[in-house]
Amino acid sequence: MKKQKKILCVYIPNCMWQIELLLNPKLLNTDVIVSAHNYEVKKQKSVSIKNYIISSSPNINIDVGTPLEDVIHTYENAHIIHRNITTYNQIFIGFIKHLTSIVPNVEISDIGTIYMDINNLNNIYENEYDIAKTIRLRCASLIIKIGIGDTKWAAYIASITAKKDFGYINKITGNVSKTISSLPIEILPPVSYTHLRAHETEADLVCRILL
């Protein structure tokens, strides 16, 4: 009998905002908008710099990618932070290195999402929940959600649906589409077609169903 593969996903909700809190805890009860600039090339080949929203405090409802100029008047009392995305990358990579002491095989998907191959660790940990609890203890300064599955996609869906009542740890195996079909659409963050196809397997065509 083929041994079931085990993938663990560490998902950090609103990761960039949580990083801002680590850098400055006084922001906790403050309305904050975080933006980063992007270079735009116009038809005349001139280059302009435009600021886009990359994160915000939980009480502010703004879609990531919204131009800052579109919301600045609505949230005129909010504290605006301009960041270079490299800052988050450097901090996040440091966080990854910290986790490799627990599970050596770590893969970064994007800022705030990490996959771990937790196979062949029986000689170190009792089970996958023991690994998840160890990660949670190491990441006590952050709110993290942990998902366990037999594919990356299953582990990812398990992580974003993990509930506080269960210690933000969740496990999904088998047909992920059954789980997704019961979820409200707003719980699923927007992902690109390429990202969806990267998680697609022969047995699980959830990605195409969502498109």
JSON list of C-alpha atoms in Angstrom, two decimals:
[
{"chain": "A", "resi": 1, "resn": "MET", "atom": "CA", "xyz": [0.00, 0.00, 0.00]},
{"chain": "A", "resi": 2, "resn": "LYS", "atom": "CA", "xyz": [1.36, 3.39, -1.02]},
{"chain": "A", "resi": 3, "resn": "LYS", "atom": "CA", "xyz": [2.12, 5.67, 1.92]},
{"chain": "A", "resi": 4, "resn": "GLN", "atom": "CA", "xyz": [0.04, 8.87, 1.96]},
{"chain": "A", "resi": 5, "resn": "LYS", "atom": "CA", "xyz": [2.03, 12.01, 1.34]},
{"chain": "A", "resi": 6, "resn": "LYS", "atom": "CA", "xyz": [1.84, 14.71, 4.00]},
{"chain": "A", "resi": 7, "resn": "ILE", "atom": "CA", "xyz": [2.19, 18.42, 3.25]},
{"chain": "A", "resi": 8, "resn": "LEU", "atom": "CA", "xyz": [1.88, 21.14, 5.88]},
{"chain": "A", "resi": 9, "resn": "CYS", "atom": "CA", "xyz": [0.97, 24.72, 4.96]},
{"chain": "A", "resi": 10, "resn": "VAL", "atom": "CA", "xyz": [1.70, 27.64, 7.27]},
{"chain": "A", "resi": 11, "resn": "TYR", "atom": "CA", "xyz": [-0.55, 30.55, 6.34]},
{"chain": "A", "resi": 12, "resn": "ILE", "atom": "CA", "xyz": [-0.07, 33.98, 7.94]},
{"chain": "A", "resi": 13, "resn": "PRO", "atom": "CA", "xyz": [-3.25, 36.02, 7.46]},
{"chain": "A", "resi": 14, "resn": "ASN", "atom": "CA", "xyz": [-2.61, 39.64, 6.50]},
{"chain": "A", "resi": 15, "resn": "CYS", "atom": "CA", "xyz": [1.09, 38.88, 6.76]},
{"chain": "A", "resi": 16, "resn": "MET", "atom": "CA", "xyz": [2.42, 42.34, 5.90]},
{"chain": "A", "resi": 17, "resn": "TRP", "atom": "CA", "xyz": [0.20, 43.96, 8.52]},
{"chain": "A", "resi": 18, "resn": "GLN", "atom": "CA", "xyz": [1.44, 41.47, 11.13]},
{"chain": "A", "resi": 19, "resn": "ILE", "atom": "CA", "xyz": [5.02, 42.33, 10.17]},
{"chain": "A", "resi": 20, "resn": "GLU", "atom": "CA", "xyz": [4.21, 46.01, 10.68]},
{"chain": "A", "resi": 21, "resn": "LEU", "atom": "CA", "xyz": [2.97, 45.21, 14.19]},
{"chain": "A", "resi": 22, "resn": "LEU", "atom": "CA", "xyz": [6.20, 43.38, 14.95]},
{"chain": "A", "resi": 23, "resn": "LEU", "atom": "CA", "xyz": [8.16, 46.43, 13.78]},
{"chain": "A", "resi": 24, "resn": "ASN", "atom": "CA", "xyz": [5.94, 48.86, 15.69]},
{"chain": "A", "resi": 25, "resn": "PRO", "atom": "CA", "xyz": [3.52, 47.35, 18.29]},
{"chain": "A", "resi": 26, "resn": "LYS", "atom": "CA", "xyz": [2.03, 50.82, 18.94]},
{"chain": "A", "resi": 27, "resn": "LEU", "atom": "CA", "xyz": [0.12, 50.48, 15.66]},
{"chain": "A", "resi": 28, "resn": "LEU", "atom": "CA", "xyz": [-2.18, 47.85, 17.18]},
{"chain": "A", "resi": 29, "resn": "ASN", "atom": "CA", "xyz": [-5.19, 50.13, 17.70]},
{"chain": "A", "resi": 30, "resn": "THR", "atom": "CA", "xyz": [-4.46, 52.46, 14.81]},
{"chain": "A", "resi": 31, "resn": "ASP", "atom": "CA", "xyz": [-6.05, 52.69, 11.35]},
{"chain": "A", "resi": 32, "resn": "VAL", "atom": "CA", "xyz": [-3.16, 51.88, 9.03]},
{"chain": "A", "resi": 33, "resn": "ILE", "atom": "CA", "xyz": [-2.79, 51.61, 5.27]},
{"chain": "A", "resi": 34, "resn": "VAL", "atom": "CA", "xyz": [0.41, 50.14, 3.84]},
{"chain": "A", "resi": 35, "resn": "SER", "atom": "CA", "xyz": [1.35, 50.96, 0.26]},
{"chain": "A", "resi": 36, "resn": "ALA", "atom": "CA", "xyz": [4.21, 50.19, -2.10]},
{"chain": "A", "resi": 37, "resn": "HIS", "atom": "CA", "xyz": [5.09, 51.89, -5.33]},
{"chain": "A", "resi": 38, "resn": "ASN", "atom": "CA", "xyz": [5.00, 50.37, -8.75]},
{"chain": "A", "resi": 39, "resn": "TYR", "atom": "CA", "xyz": [6.57, 51.67, -11.97]},
{"chain": "A", "resi": 40, "resn": "GLU", "atom": "CA", "xyz": [4.22, 52.15, -14.90]},
{"chain": "A", "resi": 41, "resn": "VAL", "atom": "CA", "xyz": [5.44, 52.56, -18.47]},
{"chain": "A", "resi": 42, "resn": "LYS", "atom": "CA", "xyz": [3.16, 54.74, -20.56]},
{"chain": "A", "resi": 43, "resn": "LYS", "atom": "CA", "xyz": [2.68, 54.76, -24.35]},
{"chain": "A", "resi": 44, "resn": "GLN", "atom": "CA", "xyz": [5.22, 57.55, -24.74]},
{"chain": "A", "resi": 45, "resn": "LYS", "atom": "CA", "xyz": [7.69, 55.28, -22.92]},
{"chain": "A", "resi": 46, "resn": "SER", "atom": "CA", "xyz": [7.76, 57.64, -19.97]},
{"chain": "A", "resi": 47, "resn": "VAL", "atom": "CA", "xyz": [7.82, 56.03, -16.54]},
{"chain": "A", "resi": 48, "resn": "SER", "atom": "CA", "xyz": [5.53, 57.05, -13.68]},
{"chain": "A", "resi": 49, "resn": "ILE", "atom": "CA", "xyz": [5.46, 55.85, -10.09]},
{"chain": "A", "resi": 50, "resn": "LYS", "atom": "CA", "xyz": [2.13, 54.90, -8.57]},
{"chain": "A", "resi": 51, "resn": "ASN", "atom": "CA", "xyz": [1.39, 53.71, -5.03]},
{"chain": "A", "resi": 52, "resn": "TYR", "atom": "CA", "xyz": [-0.82, 50.67, -4.50]},
{"chain": "A", "resi": 53, "resn": "ILE", "atom": "CA", "xyz": [-2.33, 49.18, -1.36]},
{"chain": "A", "resi": 54, "resn": "ILE", "atom": "CA", "xyz": [-0.48, 46.05, -0.24]},
{"chain": "A", "resi": 55, "resn": "SER", "atom": "CA", "xyz": [-1.97, 45.71, 3.25]},
{"chain": "A", "resi": 56, "resn": "SER", "atom": "CA", "xyz": [-4.02, 47.46, 5.91]},
{"chain": "A", "resi": 57, "resn": "SER", "atom": "CA", "xyz": [-5.16, 47.06, 9.50]},
{"chain": "A", "resi": 58, "resn": "PRO", "atom": "CA", "xyz": [-8.05, 44.56, 9.88]},
{"chain": "A", "resi": 59, "resn": "ASN", "atom": "CA", "xyz": [-10.67, 47.26, 10.51]},
{"chain": "A", "resi": 60, "resn": "ILE", "atom": "CA", "xyz": [-10.05, 48.84, 7.10]},
{"chain": "A", "resi": 61, "resn": "ASN", "atom": "CA", "xyz": [-11.72, 47.07, 4.19]},
{"chain": "A", "resi": 62, "resn": "ILE", "atom": "CA", "xyz": [-9.60, 47.75, 1.11]},
{"chain": "A", "resi": 63, "resn": "ASP", "atom": "CA", "xyz": [-8.71, 45.32, -1.65]},
{"chain": "A", "resi": 64, "resn": "VAL", "atom": "CA", "xyz": [-5.01, 44.66, -2.14]},
{"chain": "A", "resi": 65, "resn": "GLY", "atom": "CA", "xyz": [-3.88, 46.30, -5.38]},
{"chain": "A", "resi": 66, "resn": "THR", "atom": "CA", "xyz": [-6.17, 49.32, -5.08]},
{"chain": "A", "resi": 67, "resn": "PRO", "atom": "CA", "xyz": [-4.40, 52.58, -6.04]},
{"chain": "A", "resi": 68, "resn": "LEU", "atom": "CA", "xyz": [-3.70, 54.61, -2.91]},
{"chain": "A", "resi": 69, "resn": "GLU", "atom": "CA", "xyz": [-5.07, 57.76, -4.53]},
{"chain": "A", "resi": 70, "resn": "ASP", "atom": "CA", "xyz": [-8.49, 56.07, -4.85]},
{"chain": "A", "resi": 71, "resn": "VAL", "atom": "CA", "xyz": [-8.93, 55.62, -1.09]},
{"chain": "A", "resi": 72, "resn": "ILE", "atom": "CA", "xyz": [-6.82, 58.34, 0.49]},
{"chain": "A", "resi": 73, "resn": "HIS", "atom": "CA", "xyz": [-9.79, 60.70, 0.88]},
{"chain": "A", "resi": 74, "resn": "THR", "atom": "CA", "xyz": [-12.04, 58.01, 2.37]},
{"chain": "A", "resi": 75, "resn": "TYR", "atom": "CA", "xyz": [-9.44, 57.14, 5.01]},
{"chain": "A", "resi": 76, "resn": "GLU", "atom": "CA", "xyz": [-7.89, 60.58, 5.43]},
{"chain": "A", "resi": 77, "resn": "ASN", "atom": "CA", "xyz": [-7.25, 59.98, 9.16]},
{"chain": "A", "resi": 78, "resn": "ALA", "atom": "CA", "xyz": [-5.46, 56.67, 8.59]},
{"chain": "A", "resi": 79, "resn": "HIS", "atom": "CA", "xyz": [-1.74, 56.35, 9.17]},
{"chain": "A", "resi": 80, "resn": "ILE", "atom": "CA", "xyz": [-0.07, 55.74, 5.78]},
{"chain": "A", "resi": 81, "resn": "ILE", "atom": "CA", "xyz": [3.07, 53.60, 5.63]},
{"chain": "A", "resi": 82, "resn": "HIS", "atom": "CA", "xyz": [5.08, 53.45, 2.41]},
{"chain": "A", "resi": 83, "resn": "ARG", "atom": "CA", "xyz": [7.17, 50.29, 2.20]},
{"chain": "A", "resi": 84, "resn": "ASN", "atom": "CA", "xyz": [9.53, 48.69, -0.24]},
{"chain": "A", "resi": 85, "resn": "ILE", "atom": "CA", "xyz": [8.35, 45.11, -0.75]},
{"chain": "A", "resi": 86, "resn": "THR", "atom": "CA", "xyz": [11.98, 44.01, -0.24]},
{"chain": "A", "resi": 87, "resn": "THR", "atom": "CA", "xyz": [11.61, 44.81, 3.46]},
{"chain": "A", "resi": 88, "resn": "TYR", "atom": "CA", "xyz": [8.89, 42.19, 3.84]},
{"chain": "A", "resi": 89, "resn": "ASN", "atom": "CA", "xyz": [10.84, 39.68, 1.78]},
{"chain": "A", "resi": 90, "resn": "GLN", "atom": "CA", "xyz": [13.89, 39.99, 4.03]},
{"chain": "A", "resi": 91, "resn": "ILE", "atom": "CA", "xyz": [11.85, 39.62, 7.23]},
{"chain": "A", "resi": 92, "resn": "PHE", "atom": "CA", "xyz": [9.88, 36.70, 5.80]},
{"chain": "A", "resi": 93, "resn": "ILE", "atom": "CA", "xyz": [13.03, 34.87, 4.69]},
{"chain": "A", "resi": 94, "resn": "GLY", "atom": "CA", "xyz": [14.37, 35.26, 8.23]},
{"chain": "A", "resi": 95, "resn": "PHE", "atom": "CA", "xyz": [11.14, 33.70, 9.48]},
{"chain": "A", "resi": 96, "resn": "ILE", "atom": "CA", "xyz": [11.57, 30.78, 7.05]},
{"chain": "A", "resi": 97, "resn": "LYS", "atom": "CA", "xyz": [15.09, 30.11, 8.28]},
{"chain": "A", "resi": 98, "resn": "HIS", "atom": "CA", "xyz": [13.70, 29.96, 11.80]},
{"chain": "A", "resi": 99, "resn": "LEU", "atom": "CA", "xyz": [11.21, 27.27, 10.73]},
{"chain": "A", "resi": 100, "resn": "THR", "atom": "CA", "xyz": [13.77, 25.08, 8.96]},
{"chain": "A", "resi": 101, "resn": "SER", "atom": "CA", "xyz": [15.05, 24.02, 12.37]},
{"chain": "A", "resi": 102, "resn": "ILE", "atom": "CA", "xyz": [11.69, 22.28, 12.82]},
{"chain": "A", "resi": 103, "resn": "VAL", "atom": "CA", "xyz": [11.13, 20.95, 9.30]},
{"chain": "A", "resi": 104, "resn": "PRO", "atom": "CA", "xyz": [14.11, 21.07, 6.91]},
{"chain": "A", "resi": 105, "resn": "ASN", "atom": "CA", "xyz": [12.15, 20.86, 3.63]},
{"chain": "A", "resi": 106, "resn": "VAL", "atom": "CA", "xyz": [10.46, 24.27, 3.29]},
{"chain": "A", "resi": 107, "resn": "GLU", "atom": "CA", "xyz": [9.11, 25.99, 0.18]},
{"chain": "A", "resi": 108, "resn": "ILE", "atom": "CA", "xyz": [7.92, 29.59, -0.08]},
{"chain": "A", "resi": 109, "resn": "SER", "atom": "CA", "xyz": [4.81, 30.20, -2.17]},
{"chain": "A", "resi": 110, "resn": "ASP", "atom": "CA", "xyz": [4.49, 33.93, -1.55]},
{"chain": "A", "resi": 111, "resn": "ILE", "atom": "CA", "xyz": [4.79, 36.29, 1.41]},
{"chain": "A", "resi": 112, "resn": "GLY", "atom": "CA", "xyz": [2.64, 34.70, 4.10]},
{"chain": "A", "resi": 113, "resn": "THR", "atom": "CA", "xyz": [2.35, 31.18, 2.67]},
{"chain": "A", "resi": 114, "resn": "ILE", "atom": "CA", "xyz": [4.83, 28.38, 3.33]},
{"chain": "A", "resi": 115, "resn": "TYR", "atom": "CA", "xyz": [4.73, 24.69, 2.42]},
{"chain": "A", "resi": 116, "resn": "MET", "atom": "CA", "xyz": [6.55, 22.00, 4.35]},
{"chain": "A", "resi": 117, "resn": "ASP", "atom": "CA", "xyz": [7.25, 18.39, 3.45]},
{"chain": "A", "resi": 118, "resn": "ILE", "atom": "CA", "xyz": [6.55, 16.60, 6.74]},
{"chain": "A", "resi": 119, "resn": "ASN", "atom": "CA", "xyz": [7.12, 13.06, 5.50]},
{"chain": "A", "resi": 120, "resn": "ASN", "atom": "CA", "xyz": [9.76, 10.86, 7.15]},
{"chain": "A", "resi": 121, "resn": "LEU", "atom": "CA", "xyz": [9.83, 12.82, 10.42]},
{"chain": "A", "resi": 122, "resn": "ASN", "atom": "CA", "xyz": [8.43, 10.03, 12.60]},
{"chain": "A", "resi": 123, "resn": "ASN", "atom": "CA", "xyz": [11.75, 9.65, 14.39]},
{"chain": "A", "resi": 124, "resn": "ILE", "atom": "CA", "xyz": [11.54, 13.28, 15.56]},
{"chain": "A", "resi": 125, "resn": "TYR", "atom": "CA", "xyz": [7.83, 13.99, 16.04]},
{"chain": "A", "resi": 126, "resn": "GLU", "atom": "CA", "xyz": [4.98, 11.78, 17.22]},
{"chain": "A", "resi": 127, "resn": "ASN", "atom": "CA", "xyz": [2.60, 12.86, 14.42]},
{"chain": "A", "resi": 128, "resn": "GLU", "atom": "CA", "xyz": [1.71, 15.81, 12.16]},
{"chain": "A", "resi": 129, "resn": "TYR", "atom": "CA", "xyz": [-0.18, 17.56, 14.94]},
{"chain": "A", "resi": 130, "resn": "ASP", "atom": "CA", "xyz": [2.95, 17.44, 17.08]},
{"chain": "A", "resi": 131, "resn": "ILE", "atom": "CA", "xyz": [4.79, 19.24, 14.26]},
{"chain": "A", "resi": 132, "resn": "ALA", "atom": "CA", "xyz": [2.01, 21.82, 13.94]},
{"chain": "A", "resi": 133, "resn": "LYS", "atom": "CA", "xyz": [2.02, 22.55, 17.67]},
{"chain": "A", "resi": 134, "resn": "THR", "atom": "CA", "xyz": [5.82, 22.93, 17.64]},
{"chain": "A", "resi": 135, "resn": "ILE", "atom": "CA", "xyz": [5.56, 25.45, 14.80]},
{"chain": "A", "resi": 136, "resn": "ARG", "atom": "CA", "xyz": [2.85, 27.36, 16.67]},
{"chain": "A", "resi": 137, "resn": "LEU", "atom": "CA", "xyz": [5.03, 27.63, 19.78]},
{"chain": "A", "resi": 138, "resn": "ARG", "atom": "CA", "xyz": [7.96, 28.94, 17.69]},
{"chain": "A", "resi": 139, "resn": "CYS", "atom": "CA", "xyz": [5.68, 31.52, 16.04]},
{"chain": "A", "resi": 140, "resn": "ALA", "atom": "CA", "xyz": [3.96, 32.79, 19.18]},
{"chain": "A", "resi": 141, "resn": "SER", "atom": "CA", "xyz": [4.40, 36.42, 18.11]},
{"chain": "A", "resi": 142, "resn": "LEU", "atom": "CA", "xyz": [2.27, 35.87, 14.97]},
{"chain": "A", "resi": 143, "resn": "ILE", "atom": "CA", "xyz": [-1.26, 34.71, 14.24]},
{"chain": "A", "resi": 144, "resn": "ILE", "atom": "CA", "xyz": [-0.77, 31.72, 11.97]},
{"chain": "A", "resi": 145, "resn": "LYS", "atom": "CA", "xyz": [-3.07, 29.11, 10.50]},
{"chain": "A", "resi": 146, "resn": "ILE", "atom": "CA", "xyz": [-1.78, 25.60, 9.81]},
{"chain": "A", "resi": 147, "resn": "GLY", "atom": "CA", "xyz": [-3.20, 23.19, 7.27]},
{"chain": "A", "resi": 148, "resn": "ILE", "atom": "CA", "xyz": [-2.28, 19.57, 6.68]},
{"chain": "A", "resi": 149, "resn": "GLY", "atom": "CA", "xyz": [-3.11, 17.68, 3.47]},
{"chain": "A", "resi": 150, "resn": "ASP", "atom": "CA", "xyz": [-1.95, 15.11, 0.97]},
{"chain": "A", "resi": 151, "resn": "THR", "atom": "CA", "xyz": [-1.31, 17.84, -1.65]},
{"chain": "A", "resi": 152, "resn": "LYS", "atom": "CA", "xyz": [-0.23, 21.49, -1.47]},
{"chain": "A", "resi": 153, "resn": "TRP", "atom": "CA", "xyz": [-3.70, 22.59, -2.56]},
{"chain": "A", "resi": 154, "resn": "ALA", "atom": "CA", "xyz": [-5.39, 20.51, 0.16]},
{"chain": "A", "resi": 155, "resn": "ALA", "atom": "CA", "xyz": [-2.97, 21.83, 2.79]},
{"chain": "A", "resi": 156, "resn": "TYR", "atom": "CA", "xyz": [-3.58, 25.41, 1.61]},
{"chain": "A", "resi": 157, "resn": "ILE", "atom": "CA", "xyz": [-7.37, 25.10, 1.78]},
{"chain": "A", "resi": 158, "resn": "ALA", "atom": "CA", "xyz": [-7.03, 23.43, 5.18]},
{"chain": "A", "resi": 159, "resn": "SER", "atom": "CA", "xyz": [-4.93, 26.35, 6.43]},
{"chain": "A", "resi": 160, "resn": "ILE", "atom": "CA", "xyz": [-7.22, 29.17, 5.32]},
{"chain": "A", "resi": 161, "resn": "THR", "atom": "CA", "xyz": [-10.23, 27.36, 6.80]},
{"chain": "A", "resi": 162, "resn": "ALA", "atom": "CA", "xyz": [-8.53, 26.52, 10.11]},
{"chain": "A", "resi": 163, "resn": "LYS", "atom": "CA", "xyz": [-10.60, 27.77, 13.06]},
{"chain": "A", "resi": 164, "resn": "LYS", "atom": "CA", "xyz": [-9.60, 29.36, 16.35]},
{"chain": "A", "resi": 165, "resn": "ASP", "atom": "CA", "xyz": [-11.61, 26.79, 18.32]},
{"chain": "A", "resi": 166, "resn": "PHE", "atom": "CA", "xyz": [-9.25, 24.09, 17.04]},
{"chain": "A", "resi": 167, "resn": "GLY", "atom": "CA", "xyz": [-6.05, 26.06, 17.60]},
{"chain": "A", "resi": 168, "resn": "TYR", "atom": "CA", "xyz": [-5.99, 27.23, 13.96]},
{"chain": "A", "resi": 169, "resn": "ILE", "atom": "CA", "xyz": [-4.93, 23.72, 12.90]},
{"chain": "A", "resi": 170, "resn": "ASN", "atom": "CA", "xyz": [-6.89, 21.86, 10.24]},
{"chain": "A", "resi": 171, "resn": "LYS", "atom": "CA", "xyz": [-6.50, 18.74, 8.12]},
{"chain": "A", "resi": 172, "resn": "ILE", "atom": "CA", "xyz": [-8.03, 17.91, 4.73]},
{"chain": "A", "resi": 173, "resn": "THR", "atom": "CA", "xyz": [-7.39, 14.81, 2.65]},
{"chain": "A", "resi": 174, "resn": "GLY", "atom": "CA", "xyz": [-9.01, 13.42, -0.46]},
{"chain": "A", "resi": 175, "resn": "ASN", "atom": "CA", "xyz": [-11.34, 15.44, -2.67]},
{"chain": "A", "resi": 176, "resn": "VAL", "atom": "CA", "xyz": [-10.76, 19.13, -1.88]},
{"chain": "A", "resi": 177, "resn": "SER", "atom": "CA", "xyz": [-13.62, 20.25, -4.14]},
{"chain": "A", "resi": 178, "resn": "LYS", "atom": "CA", "xyz": [-16.17, 18.99, -1.61]},
{"chain": "A", "resi": 179, "resn": "THR", "atom": "CA", "xyz": [-14.67, 21.28, 1.02]},
{"chain": "A", "resi": 180, "resn": "ILE", "atom": "CA", "xyz": [-14.48, 24.27, -1.32]},
{"chain": "A", "resi": 181, "resn": "SER", "atom": "CA", "xyz": [-18.07, 23.87, -2.51]},
{"chain": "A", "resi": 182, "resn": "SER", "atom": "CA", "xyz": [-19.29, 24.49, 1.06]},
{"chain": "A", "resi": 183, "resn": "LEU", "atom": "CA", "xyz": [-17.22, 27.66, 1.55]},
{"chain": "A", "resi": 184, "resn": "PRO", "atom": "CA", "xyz": [-18.38, 31.24, 1.02]},
{"chain": "A", "resi": 185, "resn": "ILE", "atom": "CA", "xyz": [-16.56, 32.70, -1.98]},
{"chain": "A", "resi": 186, "resn": "GLU", "atom": "CA", "xyz": [-15.10, 35.58, 0.07]},
{"chain": "A", "resi": 187, "resn": "ILE", "atom": "CA", "xyz": [-13.03, 33.20, 2.21]},
{"chain": "A", "resi": 188, "resn": "LEU", "atom": "CA", "xyz": [-10.95, 32.26, -0.83]},
{"chain": "A", "resi": 189, "resn": "PRO", "atom": "CA", "xyz": [-8.30, 34.88, -1.59]},
{"chain": "A", "resi": 190, "resn": "PRO", "atom": "CA", "xyz": [-7.85, 35.85, -5.24]},
{"chain": "A", "resi": 191, "resn": "VAL", "atom": "CA", "xyz": [-5.19, 33.72, -6.94]},
{"chain": "A", "resi": 192, "resn": "SER", "atom": "CA", "xyz": [-3.85, 33.68, -10.46]},
{"chain": "A", "resi": 193, "resn": "TYR", "atom": "CA", "xyz": [-4.60, 31.02, -13.07]},
{"chain": "A", "resi": 194, "resn": "THR", "atom": "CA", "xyz": [-0.95, 29.97, -12.95]},
{"chain": "A", "resi": 195, "resn": "HIS", "atom": "CA", "xyz": [-1.15, 29.51, -9.18]},
{"chain": "A", "resi": 196, "resn": "LEU", "atom": "CA", "xyz": [-4.27, 27.38, -9.49]},
{"chain": "A", "resi": 197, "resn": "ARG", "atom": "CA", "xyz": [-2.80, 25.17, -12.19]},
{"chain": "A", "resi": 198, "resn": "ALA", "atom": "CA", "xyz": [0.32, 24.67, -10.07]},
{"chain": "A", "resi": 199, "resn": "HIS", "atom": "CA", "xyz": [-1.86, 22.92, -7.47]},
{"chain": "A", "resi": 200, "resn": "GLU", "atom": "CA", "xyz": [-3.94, 20.92, -9.92]},
{"chain": "A", "resi": 201, "resn": "THR", "atom": "CA", "xyz": [-3.66, 17.14, -9.94]},
{"chain": "A", "resi": 202, "resn": "GLU", "atom": "CA", "xyz": [-5.15, 14.53, -12.26]},
{"chain": "A", "resi": 203, "resn": "ALA", "atom": "CA", "xyz": [-7.67, 13.49, -9.60]},
{"chain": "A", "resi": 204, "resn": "ASP", "atom": "CA", "xyz": [-8.56, 16.95, -8.38]},
{"chain": "A", "resi": 205, "resn": "LEU", "atom": "CA", "xyz": [-9.62, 19.53, -10.97]},
{"chain": "A", "resi": 206, "resn": "VAL", "atom": "CA", "xyz": [-10.88, 22.09, -8.45]},
{"chain": "A", "resi": 207, "resn": "CYS", "atom": "CA", "xyz": [-8.74, 24.79, -10.01]},
{"chain": "A", "resi": 208, "resn": "ARG", "atom": "CA", "xyz": [-10.60, 24.71, -13.33]},
{"chain": "A", "resi": 209, "resn": "ILE", "atom": "CA", "xyz": [-13.97, 24.58, -11.57]},
{"chain": "A", "resi": 210, "resn": "LEU", "atom": "CA", "xyz": [-13.14, 27.87, -9.87]},
{"chain": "A", "resi": 211, "resn": "LEU", "atom": "CA", "xyz": [-12.24, 29.62, -13.11]}
]
